[in-house]
Amino acid sequence: MLINRNTFTPNDQLRTLIEDNPNLLGVLSRFGLSFGFGDKKVKDACKEDGVDLNSFLAVCNFLCDRNYISYPISLPTLMAYLRKAHTHFLDFLLPSIRRKLIEAINCSDINDVAFLLLKFYDDYVQEVRHHMQHENEDVFSYVSHLLSGEVSKNFRITDYSLNHVSMTKKLNELKDIFIRHYHVKDNEILTSALFDIIYCGNELNRHCDIENKLFIPEVEKLEKSLKLRALEKNVEGKDECTSKEKDILGVMTEREKEIICCVARGMANKEIADKLCLSVHTVTTYRRNIASKLQIHSTAGLTIFAILHNLIDINEVNPHL
């Protein structure tokens, strides 16, 4: 018996999940859980095979329309699961259906139609292969870079999600052609192939749902997290620059700032001395100290410094400097 009928939990026996929904057998193999688990609890079986417990329970609960929100997903684990699902479709399930279709269609005398039906199926499989290879090579690679802290300016998960739909429409068309229009009696192999086509369609829909409702939202959260981190770093950098600016101005006396402003306005030492009621010698000494502190010796350099640190408006600057 399940401990919690609303949610599969770590303390449920693994076999009870399969008894509740036999379709979860495929989930076990894609996560890398071994068969022959006896009466082991889910948490013990996952620990023994090195499987992320929360990700496994999230997928199982999701596929069985149970509460999965409380189980945080590991993106690397989920990507590995999705890759194995792709392998299952491309290397096992779809080729198996093709072999059955070849044997079933050859039982009839409608050879030209048989060729067209098989070509229809092969074209469909090629579309599925292209779709899944794009995910393996491009989408999962992008997410792996995100997990390493690398953000791409040329791609976002929404670029993928906006056009991500289940690959079952054409498969259902093929099934309906056989059921409604392909007249043949007593063909057990064709019946078996049609059962496999229906199963494959259901599995593809479930697979698409996992990508749309578990995988893509997790990637979006990771993108937002990295974007926020970059913004925070940028703000810290600006604060650091502001702090450095304050430090530079902090070593300057008010009198030195006044003299820098006078220099920027194009005043000579004698004019500065008269304006501030100082001797020319004192102004010269101040300018020597300013040059030493700022490592700026030219009038043009001091003018630029004054503008950049908001000591003077650019409109006050002598245009002939």
PDB file of C-alpha atoms in Angstrom:
ATOM      1  CA  MET A   1       0.000   0.000   0.000  1.00  0.00           C
ATOM      2  CA  LEU A   2       1.110   3.538  -0.703  1.00  0.00           C
ATOM      3  CA  ILE A   3       1.803   5.581   2.423  1.00  0.00           C
ATOM      4  CA  ASN A   4       0.342   8.728   0.840  1.00  0.00           C
ATOM      5  CA  ARG A   5      -2.300   8.336  -1.847  1.00  0.00           C
ATOM      6  CA  ASN A   6      -1.865  11.938  -3.009  1.00  0.00           C
ATOM      7  CA  THR A   7       1.902  11.852  -3.504  1.00  0.00           C
ATOM      8  CA  PHE A   8       4.568   9.219  -4.032  1.00  0.00           C
ATOM      9  CA  THR A   9       7.043   9.640  -1.188  1.00  0.00           C
ATOM     10  CA  PRO A  10      10.590   8.464  -0.387  1.00  0.00           C
ATOM     11  CA  ASN A  11       9.166   5.890   2.028  1.00  0.00           C
ATOM     12  CA  ASP A  12       6.884   4.170  -0.498  1.00  0.00           C
ATOM     13  CA  GLN A  13       8.017   0.807  -1.784  1.00  0.00           C
ATOM     14  CA  LEU A  14       9.258   1.137  -5.350  1.00  0.00           C
ATOM     15  CA  ARG A  15       7.187  -1.821  -6.520  1.00  0.00           C
ATOM     16  CA  THR A  16       3.979  -0.104  -5.367  1.00  0.00           C
ATOM     17  CA  LEU A  17       4.667   2.783  -7.772  1.00  0.00           C
ATOM     18  CA  ILE A  18       4.838   0.282 -10.644  1.00  0.00           C
ATOM     19  CA  GLU A  19       1.710  -1.484  -9.447  1.00  0.00           C
ATOM     20  CA  ASP A  20      -0.054   1.866  -9.341  1.00  0.00           C
ATOM     21  CA  ASN A  21       1.118   2.826 -12.853  1.00  0.00           C
ATOM     22  CA  PRO A  22       2.971   0.225 -14.976  1.00  0.00           C
ATOM     23  CA  ASN A  23       4.054   2.964 -17.415  1.00  0.00           C
ATOM     24  CA  LEU A  24       6.572   4.065 -14.766  1.00  0.00           C
ATOM     25  CA  LEU A  25       8.716   1.066 -15.745  1.00  0.00           C
ATOM     26  CA  GLY A  26      10.181   3.197 -18.507  1.00  0.00           C
ATOM     27  CA  VAL A  27      10.916   5.978 -16.016  1.00  0.00           C
ATOM     28  CA  LEU A  28      12.940   3.570 -13.872  1.00  0.00           C
ATOM     29  CA  SER A  29      15.210   2.549 -16.733  1.00  0.00           C
ATOM     30  CA  ARG A  30      15.684   6.152 -17.920  1.00  0.00           C
ATOM     31  CA  PHE A  31      16.765   7.223 -14.454  1.00  0.00           C
ATOM     32  CA  GLY A  32      19.110   4.246 -14.235  1.00  0.00           C
ATOM     33  CA  LEU A  33      17.287   2.367 -11.488  1.00  0.00           C
ATOM     34  CA  SER A  34      17.945  -1.368 -11.483  1.00  0.00           C
ATOM     35  CA  PHE A  35      15.188  -3.970 -11.603  1.00  0.00           C
ATOM     36  CA  GLY A  36      15.138  -6.690  -8.988  1.00  0.00           C
ATOM     37  CA  PHE A  37      14.542  -4.091  -6.265  1.00  0.00           C
ATOM     38  CA  GLY A  38      12.277  -6.375  -4.198  1.00  0.00           C
ATOM     39  CA  ASP A  39      10.544  -4.486  -1.404  1.00  0.00           C
ATOM     40  CA  LYS A  40      13.019  -1.602  -1.235  1.00  0.00           C
ATOM     41  CA  LYS A  41      11.725   1.845  -0.468  1.00  0.00           C
ATOM     42  CA  VAL A  42      12.114   4.508  -3.151  1.00  0.00           C
ATOM     43  CA  LYS A  43      14.762   6.372  -1.153  1.00  0.00           C
ATOM     44  CA  ASP A  44      16.863   3.220  -0.647  1.00  0.00           C
ATOM     45  CA  ALA A  45      16.681   2.154  -4.293  1.00  0.00           C
ATOM     46  CA  CYS A  46      17.679   5.656  -5.454  1.00  0.00           C
ATOM     47  CA  LYS A  47      20.551   5.811  -2.989  1.00  0.00           C
ATOM     48  CA  GLU A  48      21.830   2.395  -4.028  1.00  0.00           C
ATOM     49  CA  ASP A  49      21.864   3.309  -7.746  1.00  0.00           C
ATOM     50  CA  GLY A  50      23.041   6.904  -7.262  1.00  0.00           C
ATOM     51  CA  VAL A  51      19.802   8.460  -8.538  1.00  0.00           C
ATOM     52  CA  ASP A  52      18.660  11.921  -7.418  1.00  0.00           C
ATOM     53  CA  LEU A  53      15.671  11.095  -5.212  1.00  0.00           C
ATOM     54  CA  ASN A  54      13.798  14.381  -5.600  1.00  0.00           C
ATOM     55  CA  SER A  55      14.058  14.436  -9.390  1.00  0.00           C
ATOM     56  CA  PHE A  56      12.834  10.856  -9.634  1.00  0.00           C
ATOM     57  CA  LEU A  57       9.839  11.531  -7.384  1.00  0.00           C
ATOM     58  CA  ALA A  58       9.029  14.783  -9.190  1.00  0.00           C
ATOM     59  CA  VAL A  59       8.819  12.983 -12.545  1.00  0.00           C
ATOM     60  CA  CYS A  60       6.862  10.014 -11.190  1.00  0.00           C
ATOM     61  CA  ASN A  61       4.344  12.217  -9.408  1.00  0.00           C
ATOM     62  CA  PHE A  62       3.998  14.487 -12.423  1.00  0.00           C
ATOM     63  CA  LEU A  63       3.328  11.607 -14.811  1.00  0.00           C
ATOM     64  CA  CYS A  64       0.695  10.221 -12.454  1.00  0.00           C
ATOM     65  CA  ASP A  65      -1.045  13.579 -11.940  1.00  0.00           C
ATOM     66  CA  ARG A  66       0.070  13.723  -8.321  1.00  0.00           C
ATOM     67  CA  ASN A  67       1.620  16.556  -6.333  1.00  0.00           C
ATOM     68  CA  TYR A  68       5.190  16.995  -7.595  1.00  0.00           C
ATOM     69  CA  ILE A  69       5.903  20.612  -6.581  1.00  0.00           C
ATOM     70  CA  SER A  70       7.482  19.707  -3.241  1.00  0.00           C
ATOM     71  CA  TYR A  71      10.313  17.787  -4.929  1.00  0.00           C
ATOM     72  CA  PRO A  72      13.061  20.097  -6.314  1.00  0.00           C
ATOM     73  CA  ILE A  73      14.471  19.017  -9.653  1.00  0.00           C
ATOM     74  CA  SER A  74      18.141  18.632 -10.505  1.00  0.00           C
ATOM     75  CA  LEU A  75      18.628  19.919 -14.057  1.00  0.00           C
ATOM     76  CA  PRO A  76      21.646  17.670 -14.791  1.00  0.00           C
ATOM     77  CA  THR A  77      19.633  14.639 -13.635  1.00  0.00           C
ATOM     78  CA  LEU A  78      16.571  15.627 -15.663  1.00  0.00           C
ATOM     79  CA  MET A  79      18.666  16.226 -18.784  1.00  0.00           C
ATOM     80  CA  ALA A  80      20.220  12.774 -18.420  1.00  0.00           C
ATOM     81  CA  TYR A  81      16.702  11.338 -18.119  1.00  0.00           C
ATOM     82  CA  LEU A  82      15.542  13.170 -21.261  1.00  0.00           C
ATOM     83  CA  ARG A  83      18.608  12.011 -23.219  1.00  0.00           C
ATOM     84  CA  LYS A  84      17.855   8.390 -22.313  1.00  0.00           C
ATOM     85  CA  ALA A  85      14.238   8.922 -23.347  1.00  0.00           C
ATOM     86  CA  HIS A  86      15.473  10.143 -26.729  1.00  0.00           C
ATOM     87  CA  THR A  87      17.610   7.030 -27.060  1.00  0.00           C
ATOM     88  CA  HIS A  88      14.586   4.871 -26.207  1.00  0.00           C
ATOM     89  CA  PHE A  89      12.490   6.463 -28.947  1.00  0.00           C
ATOM     90  CA  LEU A  90      15.145   6.688 -31.657  1.00  0.00           C
ATOM     91  CA  ASP A  91      17.056   3.447 -31.114  1.00  0.00           C
ATOM     92  CA  PHE A  92      14.380   1.088 -29.810  1.00  0.00           C
ATOM     93  CA  LEU A  93      10.707   2.015 -30.029  1.00  0.00           C
ATOM     94  CA  LEU A  94      10.519   3.664 -33.469  1.00  0.00           C
ATOM     95  CA  PRO A  95      12.763   1.056 -35.208  1.00  0.00           C
ATOM     96  CA  SER A  96      10.700  -1.712 -33.572  1.00  0.00           C
ATOM     97  CA  ILE A  97       7.491  -0.255 -35.024  1.00  0.00           C
ATOM     98  CA  ARG A  98       9.120  -0.014 -38.457  1.00  0.00           C
ATOM     99  CA  ARG A  99      10.101  -3.695 -38.424  1.00  0.00           C
ATOM    100  CA  LYS A 100       6.539  -4.679 -37.563  1.00  0.00           C
ATOM    101  CA  LEU A 101       5.089  -2.424 -40.261  1.00  0.00           C
ATOM    102  CA  ILE A 102       7.385  -3.931 -42.911  1.00  0.00           C
ATOM    103  CA  GLU A 103       6.322  -7.441 -41.959  1.00  0.00           C
ATOM    104  CA  ALA A 104       2.635  -6.533 -41.709  1.00  0.00           C
ATOM    105  CA  ILE A 105       2.428  -4.589 -44.983  1.00  0.00           C
ATOM    106  CA  ASN A 106       4.266  -7.283 -46.944  1.00  0.00           C
ATOM    107  CA  CYS A 107       1.451  -9.676 -46.051  1.00  0.00           C
ATOM    108  CA  SER A 108      -0.761  -7.847 -48.543  1.00  0.00           C
ATOM    109  CA  ASP A 109      -0.605  -7.408 -52.290  1.00  0.00           C
ATOM    110  CA  ILE A 110      -0.855  -3.605 -52.207  1.00  0.00           C
ATOM    111  CA  ASN A 111       2.876  -3.085 -52.761  1.00  0.00           C
ATOM    112  CA  ASP A 112       2.767   0.468 -54.100  1.00  0.00           C
ATOM    113  CA  VAL A 113       0.643   1.625 -51.177  1.00  0.00           C
ATOM    114  CA  ALA A 114       2.928  -0.296 -48.825  1.00  0.00           C
ATOM    115  CA  PHE A 115       5.889   1.707 -50.109  1.00  0.00           C
ATOM    116  CA  LEU A 116       4.041   5.005 -49.594  1.00  0.00           C
ATOM    117  CA  LEU A 117       2.979   4.035 -46.079  1.00  0.00           C
ATOM    118  CA  LEU A 118       6.523   3.082 -45.138  1.00  0.00           C
ATOM    119  CA  LYS A 119       7.894   6.307 -46.638  1.00  0.00           C
ATOM    120  CA  PHE A 120       5.304   8.273 -44.651  1.00  0.00           C
ATOM    121  CA  TYR A 121       6.553   6.593 -41.470  1.00  0.00           C
ATOM    122  CA  ASP A 122      10.249   7.065 -42.330  1.00  0.00           C
ATOM    123  CA  ASP A 123       9.731  10.768 -43.009  1.00  0.00           C
ATOM    124  CA  TYR A 124       8.029  11.091 -39.650  1.00  0.00           C
ATOM    125  CA  VAL A 125      10.870   9.302 -37.842  1.00  0.00           C
ATOM    126  CA  GLN A 126      13.379  11.630 -39.507  1.00  0.00           C
ATOM    127  CA  GLU A 127      11.461  14.640 -38.157  1.00  0.00           C
ATOM    128  CA  VAL A 128      11.513  13.168 -34.655  1.00  0.00           C
ATOM    129  CA  ARG A 129      15.234  12.413 -34.955  1.00  0.00           C
ATOM    130  CA  HIS A 130      15.993  15.982 -36.077  1.00  0.00           C
ATOM    131  CA  HIS A 131      13.914  17.390 -33.197  1.00  0.00           C
ATOM    132  CA  MET A 132      15.597  15.254 -30.546  1.00  0.00           C
ATOM    133  CA  GLN A 133      19.096  15.772 -31.924  1.00  0.00           C
ATOM    134  CA  HIS A 134      18.513  19.534 -31.730  1.00  0.00           C
ATOM    135  CA  GLU A 135      17.611  19.126 -28.070  1.00  0.00           C
ATOM    136  CA  ASN A 136      20.609  16.892 -27.356  1.00  0.00           C
ATOM    137  CA  GLU A 137      23.186  18.987 -29.176  1.00  0.00           C
ATOM    138  CA  ASP A 138      21.901  22.558 -28.835  1.00  0.00           C
ATOM    139  CA  VAL A 139      19.369  22.924 -26.019  1.00  0.00           C
ATOM    140  CA  PHE A 140      21.043  20.640 -23.488  1.00  0.00           C
ATOM    141  CA  SER A 141      24.446  22.106 -24.368  1.00  0.00           C
ATOM    142  CA  TYR A 142      23.063  25.589 -23.694  1.00  0.00           C
ATOM    143  CA  VAL A 143      21.732  24.484 -20.307  1.00  0.00           C
ATOM    144  CA  SER A 144      25.050  22.837 -19.423  1.00  0.00           C
ATOM    145  CA  HIS A 145      26.780  26.163 -20.072  1.00  0.00           C
ATOM    146  CA  LEU A 146      24.193  27.899 -17.886  1.00  0.00           C
ATOM    147  CA  LEU A 147      24.956  25.463 -15.090  1.00  0.00           C
ATOM    148  CA  SER A 148      28.603  26.482 -15.431  1.00  0.00           C
ATOM    149  CA  GLY A 149      27.614  30.130 -15.093  1.00  0.00           C
ATOM    150  CA  GLU A 150      28.010  30.949 -18.811  1.00  0.00           C
ATOM    151  CA  VAL A 151      25.180  33.028 -20.279  1.00  0.00           C
ATOM    152  CA  SER A 152      24.627  33.191 -24.046  1.00  0.00           C
ATOM    153  CA  LYS A 153      23.444  36.411 -25.682  1.00  0.00           C
ATOM    154  CA  ASN A 154      22.270  34.518 -28.767  1.00  0.00           C
ATOM    155  CA  PHE A 155      19.852  32.022 -27.217  1.00  0.00           C
ATOM    156  CA  ARG A 156      17.202  31.809 -24.506  1.00  0.00           C
ATOM    157  CA  ILE A 157      15.082  28.834 -23.508  1.00  0.00           C
ATOM    158  CA  THR A 158      12.012  30.728 -24.761  1.00  0.00           C
ATOM    159  CA  ASP A 159      13.507  30.519 -28.270  1.00  0.00           C
ATOM    160  CA  TYR A 160      13.052  26.770 -27.945  1.00  0.00           C
ATOM    161  CA  SER A 161       9.865  26.615 -25.883  1.00  0.00           C
ATOM    162  CA  LEU A 162       7.751  28.827 -28.173  1.00  0.00           C
ATOM    163  CA  ASN A 163       7.896  26.206 -30.934  1.00  0.00           C
ATOM    164  CA  HIS A 164       8.054  23.109 -28.759  1.00  0.00           C
ATOM    165  CA  VAL A 165       5.091  20.832 -29.399  1.00  0.00           C
ATOM    166  CA  SER A 166       4.429  17.119 -29.189  1.00  0.00           C
ATOM    167  CA  MET A 167       5.618  15.088 -32.200  1.00  0.00           C
ATOM    168  CA  THR A 168       2.467  12.973 -32.467  1.00  0.00           C
ATOM    169  CA  LYS A 169       0.280  14.591 -35.132  1.00  0.00           C
ATOM    170  CA  LYS A 170       1.779  12.738 -38.079  1.00  0.00           C
ATOM    171  CA  LEU A 171       1.981   9.492 -36.125  1.00  0.00           C
ATOM    172  CA  ASN A 172      -1.729   9.713 -35.339  1.00  0.00           C
ATOM    173  CA  GLU A 173      -2.454  10.353 -39.024  1.00  0.00           C
ATOM    174  CA  LEU A 174      -0.627   7.144 -39.932  1.00  0.00           C
ATOM    175  CA  LYS A 175      -2.543   5.192 -37.300  1.00  0.00           C
ATOM    176  CA  ASP A 176      -5.885   6.536 -38.600  1.00  0.00           C
ATOM    177  CA  ILE A 177      -4.973   5.664 -42.196  1.00  0.00           C
ATOM    178  CA  PHE A 178      -4.381   2.055 -41.196  1.00  0.00           C
ATOM    179  CA  ILE A 179      -7.480   1.802 -39.002  1.00  0.00           C
ATOM    180  CA  ARG A 180      -9.925   3.607 -41.282  1.00  0.00           C
ATOM    181  CA  HIS A 181      -8.657   2.956 -44.803  1.00  0.00           C
ATOM    182  CA  TYR A 182      -6.192   0.054 -45.003  1.00  0.00           C
ATOM    183  CA  HIS A 183      -8.448  -2.944 -45.606  1.00  0.00           C
ATOM    184  CA  VAL A 184      -6.859  -6.178 -44.456  1.00  0.00           C
ATOM    185  CA  LYS A 185      -8.068  -9.080 -42.315  1.00  0.00           C
ATOM    186  CA  ASP A 186      -6.373 -11.270 -39.740  1.00  0.00           C
ATOM    187  CA  ASN A 187      -3.128  -9.324 -39.557  1.00  0.00           C
ATOM    188  CA  GLU A 188      -1.901  -9.784 -35.994  1.00  0.00           C
ATOM    189  CA  ILE A 189       1.442  -8.138 -36.721  1.00  0.00           C
ATOM    190  CA  LEU A 190      -0.295  -4.978 -37.949  1.00  0.00           C
ATOM    191  CA  THR A 191      -2.471  -5.011 -34.841  1.00  0.00           C
ATOM    192  CA  SER A 192       0.654  -5.249 -32.699  1.00  0.00           C
ATOM    193  CA  ALA A 193       2.274  -2.407 -34.667  1.00  0.00           C
ATOM    194  CA  LEU A 194      -0.802  -0.227 -34.153  1.00  0.00           C
ATOM    195  CA  PHE A 195      -0.735  -0.926 -30.412  1.00  0.00           C
ATOM    196  CA  ASP A 196       2.926   0.147 -30.420  1.00  0.00           C
ATOM    197  CA  ILE A 197       2.080   3.296 -32.400  1.00  0.00           C
ATOM    198  CA  ILE A 198      -0.588   4.236 -29.851  1.00  0.00           C
ATOM    199  CA  TYR A 199       1.825   3.541 -26.985  1.00  0.00           C
ATOM    200  CA  CYS A 200       4.559   5.555 -28.723  1.00  0.00           C
ATOM    201  CA  GLY A 201       2.197   8.491 -29.197  1.00  0.00           C
ATOM    202  CA  ASN A 202       1.252   8.455 -25.519  1.00  0.00           C
ATOM    203  CA  GLU A 203       4.906   8.269 -24.487  1.00  0.00           C
ATOM    204  CA  LEU A 204       5.839  11.168 -26.779  1.00  0.00           C
ATOM    205  CA  ASN A 205       3.057  13.279 -25.275  1.00  0.00           C
ATOM    206  CA  ARG A 206       4.234  12.478 -21.759  1.00  0.00           C
ATOM    207  CA  HIS A 207       7.804  13.245 -22.763  1.00  0.00           C
ATOM    208  CA  CYS A 208       6.764  16.600 -24.224  1.00  0.00           C
ATOM    209  CA  ASP A 209       4.834  17.440 -21.040  1.00  0.00           C
ATOM    210  CA  ILE A 210       7.920  16.773 -18.912  1.00  0.00           C
ATOM    211  CA  GLU A 211       9.977  19.102 -21.098  1.00  0.00           C
ATOM    212  CA  ASN A 212       7.332  21.844 -21.116  1.00  0.00           C
ATOM    213  CA  LYS A 213       6.289  21.741 -17.468  1.00  0.00           C
ATOM    214  CA  LEU A 214       9.380  20.499 -15.613  1.00  0.00           C
ATOM    215  CA  PHE A 215      12.476  21.106 -17.721  1.00  0.00           C
ATOM    216  CA  ILE A 216      11.740  24.491 -19.330  1.00  0.00           C
ATOM    217  CA  PRO A 217      10.526  26.186 -16.091  1.00  0.00           C
ATOM    218  CA  GLU A 218      13.682  25.040 -14.290  1.00  0.00           C
ATOM    219  CA  VAL A 219      15.864  26.459 -17.064  1.00  0.00           C
ATOM    220  CA  GLU A 220      13.934  29.742 -16.936  1.00  0.00           C
ATOM    221  CA  LYS A 221      14.584  29.954 -13.195  1.00  0.00           C
ATOM    222  CA  LEU A 222      18.289  29.353 -13.785  1.00  0.00           C
ATOM    223  CA  GLU A 223      18.386  32.056 -16.460  1.00  0.00           C
ATOM    224  CA  LYS A 224      16.685  34.555 -14.127  1.00  0.00           C
ATOM    225  CA  SER A 225      19.067  33.636 -11.312  1.00  0.00           C
ATOM    226  CA  LEU A 226      22.131  34.240 -13.482  1.00  0.00           C
ATOM    227  CA  LYS A 227      20.670  37.484 -14.829  1.00  0.00           C
ATOM    228  CA  LEU A 228      19.990  38.712 -11.294  1.00  0.00           C
ATOM    229  CA  ARG A 229      23.497  37.750 -10.232  1.00  0.00           C
ATOM    230  CA  ALA A 230      24.943  39.698 -13.178  1.00  0.00           C
ATOM    231  CA  LEU A 231      22.841  42.749 -12.274  1.00  0.00           C
ATOM    232  CA  GLU A 232      23.958  42.569  -8.649  1.00  0.00           C
ATOM    233  CA  LYS A 233      27.574  42.313  -9.758  1.00  0.00           C
ATOM    234  CA  ASN A 234      27.091  45.300 -12.038  1.00  0.00           C
ATOM    235  CA  VAL A 235      25.590  47.337  -9.186  1.00  0.00           C
ATOM    236  CA  GLU A 236      28.472  46.320  -6.924  1.00  0.00           C
ATOM    237  CA  GLY A 237      30.890  47.453  -9.626  1.00  0.00           C
ATOM    238  CA  LYS A 238      29.169  50.817  -9.876  1.00  0.00           C
ATOM    239  CA  ASP A 239      29.173  51.174  -6.097  1.00  0.00           C
ATOM    240  CA  GLU A 240      32.870  50.343  -6.075  1.00  0.00           C
ATOM    241  CA  CYS A 241      33.522  53.010  -8.721  1.00  0.00           C
ATOM    242  CA  THR A 242      31.495  55.529  -6.714  1.00  0.00           C
ATOM    243  CA  SER A 243      33.430  54.587  -3.596  1.00  0.00           C
ATOM    244  CA  LYS A 244      36.740  55.042  -5.401  1.00  0.00           C
ATOM    245  CA  GLU A 245      35.548  58.410  -6.682  1.00  0.00           C
ATOM    246  CA  LYS A 246      34.691  59.440  -3.138  1.00  0.00           C
ATOM    247  CA  ASP A 247      38.079  58.222  -1.945  1.00  0.00           C
ATOM    248  CA  ILE A 248      39.857  60.332  -4.571  1.00  0.00           C
ATOM    249  CA  LEU A 249      37.871  63.423  -3.686  1.00  0.00           C
ATOM    250  CA  GLY A 250      38.256  62.607  -0.014  1.00  0.00           C
ATOM    251  CA  VAL A 251      42.002  63.223  -0.119  1.00  0.00           C
ATOM    252  CA  MET A 252      41.455  66.673  -1.622  1.00  0.00           C
ATOM    253  CA  THR A 253      40.963  69.684   0.636  1.00  0.00           C
ATOM    254  CA  GLU A 254      38.210  72.170  -0.160  1.00  0.00           C
ATOM    255  CA  ARG A 255      40.854  74.745  -1.052  1.00  0.00           C
ATOM    256  CA  GLU A 256      42.484  72.334  -3.496  1.00  0.00           C
ATOM    257  CA  LYS A 257      39.120  71.707  -5.129  1.00  0.00           C
ATOM    258  CA  GLU A 258      38.604  75.449  -5.453  1.00  0.00           C
ATOM    259  CA  ILE A 259      41.982  75.838  -7.142  1.00  0.00           C
ATOM    260  CA  ILE A 260      41.243  72.943  -9.563  1.00  0.00           C
ATOM    261  CA  CYS A 261      37.995  74.685 -10.538  1.00  0.00           C
ATOM    262  CA  CYS A 262      39.857  77.947 -11.107  1.00  0.00           C
ATOM    263  CA  VAL A 263      42.400  76.175 -13.295  1.00  0.00           C
ATOM    264  CA  ALA A 264      39.600  74.578 -15.304  1.00  0.00           C
ATOM    265  CA  ARG A 265      38.064  78.003 -15.889  1.00  0.00           C
ATOM    266  CA  GLY A 266      41.351  79.101 -17.459  1.00  0.00           C
ATOM    267  CA  MET A 267      42.636  81.298 -14.644  1.00  0.00           C
ATOM    268  CA  ALA A 268      46.379  81.863 -14.223  1.00  0.00           C
ATOM    269  CA  ASN A 269      48.100  81.475 -10.835  1.00  0.00           C
ATOM    270  CA  LYS A 270      48.044  85.269 -10.284  1.00  0.00           C
ATOM    271  CA  GLU A 271      44.296  85.403 -11.007  1.00  0.00           C
ATOM    272  CA  ILE A 272      43.665  82.474  -8.681  1.00  0.00           C
ATOM    273  CA  ALA A 273      45.724  84.134  -5.942  1.00  0.00           C
ATOM    274  CA  ASP A 274      43.741  87.368  -6.270  1.00  0.00           C
ATOM    275  CA  LYS A 275      40.368  85.580  -6.301  1.00  0.00           C
ATOM    276  CA  LEU A 276      41.127  83.439  -3.244  1.00  0.00           C
ATOM    277  CA  CYS A 277      43.161  86.094  -1.396  1.00  0.00           C
ATOM    278  CA  LEU A 278      46.329  84.000  -1.455  1.00  0.00           C
ATOM    279  CA  SER A 279      49.897  84.657  -2.503  1.00  0.00           C
ATOM    280  CA  VAL A 280      51.098  83.395  -5.859  1.00  0.00           C
ATOM    281  CA  HIS A 281      53.638  81.253  -4.003  1.00  0.00           C
ATOM    282  CA  THR A 282      50.847  79.596  -1.995  1.00  0.00           C
ATOM    283  CA  VAL A 283      48.861  78.876  -5.151  1.00  0.00           C
ATOM    284  CA  THR A 284      51.954  77.347  -6.736  1.00  0.00           C
ATOM    285  CA  THR A 285      52.454  75.161  -3.657  1.00  0.00           C
ATOM    286  CA  TYR A 286      48.807  74.060  -3.798  1.00  0.00           C
ATOM    287  CA  ARG A 287      49.107  73.144  -7.457  1.00  0.00           C
ATOM    288  CA  ARG A 288      52.261  71.133  -6.753  1.00  0.00           C
ATOM    289  CA  ASN A 289      50.426  69.194  -4.019  1.00  0.00           C
ATOM    290  CA  ILE A 290      47.405  68.628  -6.299  1.00  0.00           C
ATOM    291  CA  ALA A 291      49.642  67.269  -9.048  1.00  0.00           C
ATOM    292  CA  SER A 292      51.311  64.946  -6.549  1.00  0.00           C
ATOM    293  CA  LYS A 293      48.003  63.576  -5.200  1.00  0.00           C
ATOM    294  CA  LEU A 294      46.304  63.106  -8.575  1.00  0.00           C
ATOM    295  CA  GLN A 295      49.371  62.440 -10.735  1.00  0.00           C
ATOM    296  CA  ILE A 296      47.897  64.995 -13.141  1.00  0.00           C
ATOM    297  CA  HIS A 297      50.257  67.841 -14.101  1.00  0.00           C
ATOM    298  CA  SER A 298      48.647  69.571 -17.091  1.00  0.00           C
ATOM    299  CA  THR A 299      45.909  72.174 -17.103  1.00  0.00           C
ATOM    300  CA  ALA A 300      43.919  70.106 -19.610  1.00  0.00           C
ATOM    301  CA  GLY A 301      44.205  67.037 -17.379  1.00  0.00           C
ATOM    302  CA  LEU A 302      42.976  68.928 -14.310  1.00  0.00           C
ATOM    303  CA  THR A 303      40.084  70.311 -16.353  1.00  0.00           C
ATOM    304  CA  ILE A 304      38.990  66.830 -17.417  1.00  0.00           C
ATOM    305  CA  PHE A 305      39.317  65.625 -13.812  1.00  0.00           C
ATOM    306  CA  ALA A 306      37.110  68.478 -12.596  1.00  0.00           C
ATOM    307  CA  ILE A 307      34.404  67.672 -15.144  1.00  0.00           C
ATOM    308  CA  LEU A 308      34.433  63.899 -14.518  1.00  0.00           C
ATOM    309  CA  HIS A 309      34.118  64.362 -10.757  1.00  0.00           C
ATOM    310  CA  ASN A 310      31.390  66.985 -11.059  1.00  0.00           C
ATOM    311  CA  LEU A 311      33.523  69.767  -9.564  1.00  0.00           C
ATOM    312  CA  ILE A 312      32.645  72.018 -12.482  1.00  0.00           C
ATOM    313  CA  ASP A 313      30.125  72.077 -15.297  1.00  0.00           C
ATOM    314  CA  ILE A 314      31.568  71.676 -18.778  1.00  0.00           C
ATOM    315  CA  ASN A 315      29.955  74.973 -19.779  1.00  0.00           C
ATOM    316  CA  GLU A 316      32.223  76.791 -17.293  1.00  0.00           C
ATOM    317  CA  VAL A 317      35.398  75.497 -18.928  1.00  0.00           C
ATOM    318  CA  ASN A 318      37.549  77.967 -20.840  1.00  0.00           C
ATOM    319  CA  PRO A 319      37.194  76.808 -24.499  1.00  0.00           C
ATOM    320  CA  HIS A 320      40.728  78.016 -25.285  1.00  0.00           C
ATOM    321  CA  LEU A 321      42.445  75.624 -22.883  1.00  0.00           C
TER     322      LEU A 321
END
